[in-house]
Every structure is written in structure tokens, then in C-alpha cells.
CSV table of C-alpha atoms in Angstrom, one decimal:
chain,number,residue,atom,x,y,z
O,22,MET,CA,0.0,0.0,0.0
O,23,GLU,CA,2.8,2.4,0.9
O,24,ILE,CA,4.6,1.7,-2.4
O,25,TYR,CA,1.3,2.3,-4.3
O,26,LEU,CA,0.7,5.6,-2.6
O,27,LYS,CA,4.3,6.7,-3.2
O,28,ARG,CA,4.0,5.8,-6.9
O,29,THR,CA,0.7,7.7,-7.2
O,30,PHE,CA,2.0,10.9,-5.6
O,31,ASN,CA,5.2,10.6,-7.6
O,32,GLU,CA,3.0,10.4,-10.8
O,33,ILE,CA,0.9,13.4,-9.7
O,34,GLY,CA,4.1,15.4,-9.0
O,35,ASN,CA,5.6,14.5,-12.4
O,36,THR,CA,2.4,15.5,-14.2
O,37,THR,CA,2.3,18.8,-12.3
O,38,VAL,CA,5.9,19.6,-13.1
O,39,PHE,CA,5.2,18.7,-16.8
O,40,ALA,CA,2.2,21.0,-16.9
O,41,PHE,CA,4.1,23.9,-15.4
O,42,ARG,CA,7.0,23.4,-17.8
O,43,PHE,CA,4.5,23.3,-20.7
O,44,PHE,CA,2.9,26.6,-19.9
O,45,LYS,CA,6.3,28.2,-19.1
O,46,VAL,CA,7.6,27.2,-22.5
O,47,ILE,CA,4.5,28.4,-24.3
O,48,PHE,CA,4.6,31.9,-22.9
O,49,ASN,CA,8.4,32.4,-22.8
O,50,SER,CA,9.7,31.0,-26.1
O,51,ASN,CA,9.3,31.6,-29.8
O,52,PHE,CA,6.5,29.5,-31.3
O,53,GLU,CA,7.4,26.7,-33.7
O,54,GLY,CA,4.7,27.5,-36.3
O,55,LYS,CA,5.8,25.1,-39.0
O,56,GLU,CA,6.0,22.1,-36.7
O,57,PHE,CA,2.6,23.1,-35.2
O,58,ILE,CA,1.0,23.1,-38.7
O,59,ARG,CA,2.7,19.8,-39.6
O,60,GLN,CA,1.3,18.2,-36.4
O,61,CYS,CA,-2.2,19.6,-37.1
O,62,TYR,CA,-2.0,17.9,-40.5
O,63,PHE,CA,-1.0,14.6,-39.0
O,64,ILE,CA,-3.3,14.7,-36.0
O,65,GLY,CA,-6.3,16.2,-37.7
O,66,TYR,CA,-6.3,15.6,-41.5
O,67,LYS,CA,-4.9,12.1,-41.3
O,68,SER,CA,-7.5,11.1,-38.7
O,69,LEU,CA,-10.5,12.2,-40.9
O,70,PRO,CA,-11.2,8.9,-42.6
O,71,LEU,CA,-11.2,6.9,-39.3
O,72,VAL,CA,-13.4,9.5,-37.5
O,73,ALA,CA,-15.8,9.6,-40.5
O,74,LEU,CA,-16.1,5.8,-40.6
O,75,THR,CA,-16.6,5.5,-36.9
O,76,GLY,CA,-19.1,8.3,-36.8
O,77,PHE,CA,-21.1,7.0,-39.7
O,78,ILE,CA,-21.3,3.5,-38.1
O,79,MET,CA,-22.3,5.0,-34.7
O,80,GLY,CA,-25.2,6.9,-36.3
O,81,LEU,CA,-26.3,3.9,-38.4
O,82,VAL,CA,-26.2,1.4,-35.6
O,83,LEU,CA,-27.9,3.6,-32.9
O,84,THR,CA,-30.8,4.4,-35.2
O,85,ILE,CA,-31.2,0.8,-36.5
O,86,GLN,CA,-31.2,-0.6,-32.9
O,87,SER,CA,-33.5,2.0,-31.4
O,88,ARG,CA,-36.0,2.1,-34.3
O,89,PRO,CA,-37.9,-1.1,-33.6
O,90,GLU,CA,-38.4,-0.3,-29.9
O,91,MET,CA,-39.6,3.3,-30.7
O,92,ALA,CA,-41.9,1.9,-33.4
O,93,ARG,CA,-43.5,-0.5,-30.8
O,94,PHE,CA,-44.7,2.6,-28.8
O,95,GLY,CA,-45.6,4.6,-31.9
O,96,ALA,CA,-42.7,7.1,-31.2
O,97,GLU,CA,-40.8,7.0,-34.5
O,98,SER,CA,-41.1,10.8,-34.8
O,99,TRP,CA,-38.9,11.0,-31.6
O,100,ILE,CA,-36.0,9.1,-33.2
O,101,PRO,CA,-34.2,12.2,-34.7
O,102,LYS,CA,-34.3,14.0,-31.3
O,103,MET,CA,-33.3,11.0,-29.2
O,104,VAL,CA,-30.5,9.9,-31.6
O,105,SER,CA,-29.1,13.5,-32.1
O,106,LEU,CA,-29.0,14.2,-28.3
O,107,SER,CA,-27.4,10.8,-27.5
O,108,LEU,CA,-24.8,11.2,-30.2
O,109,ILE,CA,-23.9,14.9,-29.6
O,110,ARG,CA,-23.9,14.9,-25.8
O,111,GLU,CA,-22.1,11.7,-25.0
O,112,ILE,CA,-21.6,8.9,-27.5
O,113,ALA,CA,-19.8,10.6,-30.4
O,114,PRO,CA,-17.4,12.7,-28.3
O,115,VAL,CA,-16.4,9.8,-26.1
O,116,VAL,CA,-15.9,7.3,-28.9
O,117,THR,CA,-14.1,9.8,-31.2
O,118,ALA,CA,-11.8,10.9,-28.4
O,119,LEU,CA,-11.0,7.3,-27.6
O,120,ILE,CA,-10.2,6.5,-31.2
O,121,CYS,CA,-8.1,9.6,-31.5
O,122,ALA,CA,-6.3,8.8,-28.3
O,123,GLY,CA,-5.4,5.3,-29.5
O,124,LYS,CA,-4.4,6.4,-33.0
O,125,ILE,CA,-2.7,9.7,-32.2
O,126,ALA,CA,-1.0,8.7,-29.0
O,127,SER,CA,0.4,5.5,-30.4
O,128,GLY,CA,1.8,7.5,-33.4
O,129,ILE,CA,3.3,10.2,-31.2
O,130,GLY,CA,4.8,7.6,-28.8
O,131,ALA,CA,6.3,5.6,-31.7
O,132,GLU,CA,7.7,8.7,-33.3
O,133,LEU,CA,9.3,10.1,-30.1
O,134,GLY,CA,10.6,6.6,-29.1
O,135,SER,CA,12.3,6.2,-32.4
O,136,MET,CA,13.8,9.7,-32.1
O,137,LYS,CA,15.1,8.8,-28.6
O,138,VAL,CA,16.6,5.5,-29.8
O,139,THR,CA,18.4,7.1,-32.8
O,140,GLU,CA,19.6,10.0,-30.5
O,141,GLN,CA,17.9,12.7,-32.5
O,142,ILE,CA,16.6,14.4,-29.3
O,143,ASP,CA,20.2,14.5,-28.0
O,144,ALA,CA,21.3,16.0,-31.3
O,145,MET,CA,18.6,18.7,-31.0
O,146,GLU,CA,19.9,19.6,-27.5
O,147,VAL,CA,23.5,19.9,-28.8
O,148,SER,CA,22.4,22.1,-31.7
O,149,GLY,CA,20.7,24.5,-29.3
O,150,THR,CA,17.1,23.6,-30.1
O,151,ASN,CA,14.7,23.1,-27.2
O,152,PRO,CA,13.3,19.6,-27.8
O,153,PHE,CA,10.5,20.1,-25.3
O,154,LYS,CA,9.3,23.2,-27.2
O,155,TYR,CA,9.7,21.6,-30.6
O,156,LEU,CA,8.5,18.1,-29.9
O,157,VAL,CA,6.1,18.3,-27.0
O,158,VAL,CA,4.5,21.7,-27.0
O,159,THR,CA,3.6,21.6,-30.7
O,160,ARG,CA,2.0,18.2,-30.4
O,161,ILE,CA,-0.1,19.1,-27.3
O,162,LEU,CA,-1.3,22.3,-28.9
O,163,ALA,CA,-2.1,20.5,-32.2
O,164,ALA,CA,-4.1,17.8,-30.4
O,165,THR,CA,-5.9,20.4,-28.2
O,166,LEU,CA,-7.0,22.2,-31.4
O,167,MET,CA,-7.8,19.3,-33.7
O,168,ILE,CA,-9.6,16.8,-31.5
O,169,PRO,CA,-12.6,19.1,-30.8
O,170,LEU,CA,-12.8,19.8,-34.6
O,171,LEU,CA,-12.7,16.1,-35.2
O,172,ILE,CA,-15.5,15.6,-32.7
O,173,ILE,CA,-17.7,18.1,-34.5
O,174,TYR,CA,-16.9,16.4,-37.8
O,175,GLY,CA,-17.7,13.0,-36.2
O,176,ASP,CA,-21.0,14.4,-34.9
O,177,ALA,CA,-22.0,15.6,-38.4
O,178,ILE,CA,-21.1,12.3,-40.0
O,179,ALA,CA,-23.0,10.3,-37.3
O,180,LEU,CA,-26.1,12.4,-37.8
O,181,TYR,CA,-25.8,11.8,-41.6
O,182,GLY,CA,-25.6,8.0,-40.9
O,183,SER,CA,-28.7,8.2,-38.7
O,184,ALA,CA,-30.6,10.3,-41.3
O,185,LEU,CA,-29.7,7.8,-44.0
O,186,VAL,CA,-31.4,4.9,-42.0
O,187,GLU,CA,-34.5,7.1,-41.4
O,188,ASN,CA,-34.6,8.0,-45.0
O,189,LEU,CA,-34.4,4.3,-46.1
O,190,LYS,CA,-36.5,2.7,-43.4
O,191,GLY,CA,-38.9,5.4,-42.3
O,192,ASP,CA,-39.3,7.3,-45.5
O,193,VAL,CA,-38.2,10.6,-43.7
O,194,SER,CA,-36.6,13.2,-46.0
O,195,PHE,CA,-33.2,14.5,-45.0
O,196,GLN,CA,-34.6,18.0,-44.7
O,197,LEU,CA,-37.3,16.9,-42.3
O,198,TYR,CA,-34.8,14.8,-40.3
O,199,PHE,CA,-32.4,17.7,-39.9
O,200,ASN,CA,-35.2,20.1,-39.1
O,201,LYS,CA,-36.1,17.9,-36.2
O,202,VAL,CA,-32.5,17.5,-35.1
O,203,PHE,CA,-31.9,21.3,-35.1
O,204,ASP,CA,-35.1,21.8,-33.1
O,205,ALA,CA,-33.8,19.3,-30.5
O,206,ILE,CA,-30.2,20.4,-30.0
O,207,LYS,CA,-28.9,23.7,-28.6
O,208,PHE,CA,-25.4,25.2,-28.3
O,209,SER,CA,-25.6,24.1,-24.6
O,210,ASP,CA,-25.6,20.5,-25.8
O,211,ILE,CA,-22.6,20.9,-28.2
O,212,ILE,CA,-20.3,23.2,-26.3
O,213,PRO,CA,-19.8,21.0,-23.1
O,214,ALA,CA,-19.4,17.8,-25.1
O,215,THR,CA,-16.7,19.5,-27.3
O,216,ILE,CA,-14.9,21.2,-24.4
O,217,LYS,CA,-14.6,18.0,-22.4
O,218,SER,CA,-12.6,16.4,-25.3
O,219,ILE,CA,-9.9,19.0,-24.8
């Protein structure tokens, strides 16, 4: 128990020191703009197909699974509202963030591990470049910017998948479906779900 507590407090301390160092480097150093844009491309643009596929399947499956039960009670007209609120408030942000965490974190870990093994990080220190600023800060900022955008994109694709099922099975037009969706959701539904992904 004592070893577990010691390890836990050690981890909290390391995380706190890391956070302080991150904010210190952001406000005290020149910004690595080119590397930031490159990381936004890899973190954001390269993740679009995976997020789109996942979002589309989430919308499709949620609507297909909930439609028979709603039809039993004669509540098919509530499907757009129920599915859109479920997707936007909870399901799409959580699943998209988990998928991005797996894909992006494994990619960053592999890249930085390879750089450490080949001593590229040591070479950066010798040449006078701050590796923390160049390698860590740019990736954290890029992920902080791109993941909420990916979640909004995933929400839109998930709603399209749901609308497609309703159009094919329930003979509901896309315009009617999205009118019902936009009647149901508010900014107060979208903003917290997007912010918690950061």
C-alpha cells in the first residue's frame, strides 16, 4: 500500500511539473509555427477517414437498434431528437476521443521513441534547439485544437448516418430529419461535449 501511494504521488508530481513546464515554454519562447502546422495535418487531417467511418457506423447502428423499440410505442417521430441528443452529448465525443487517443497517442509515442533511440533528441539539444518546445508543445497544442474539430466532424457524419437509416426505413426526408435534429439540439448541448474532449 505504501509503495502504491508513493508511486501515485510521484506520478501526480511529475504531471504537475510537466504542466508547469509546458505553460512556461508556451509563454516564454518563440513559437514553432511550421512544426505546429505539420502536427495539425498529421493529427487532424490524417484522422478524418477513421473518424468519419466510426461516426457513420455509430449513427447507423444507434438508429437501427432504437427504431424497432420506438416503433412499438408509436414514437418513430422522436428518433431524430433521441439519436441526435445521444450522439452529440455523449456517444460521439467519447468514442471519437478514444479512437483519436489510440491512433494519435500511439503514433506520437512511436515517433518520439524512435527519435530517442536514434539519438535525434540529443542532437537537437546539442544544436541549441529546445526539444521540449519543438516536440512536446507543438503536439499538445495541435491535439488540443484538432480533437474538438474532429469531434464536431464526427457528430455531423454520425447524424448523416442516422438520417440515411431514417430515409431508407422510415421514408423521412433529409430536410425533415435535420429540421427535427436542429429543433432538439442547442449550443448548450454541443459546447460542453466538445470542451470535455480537450
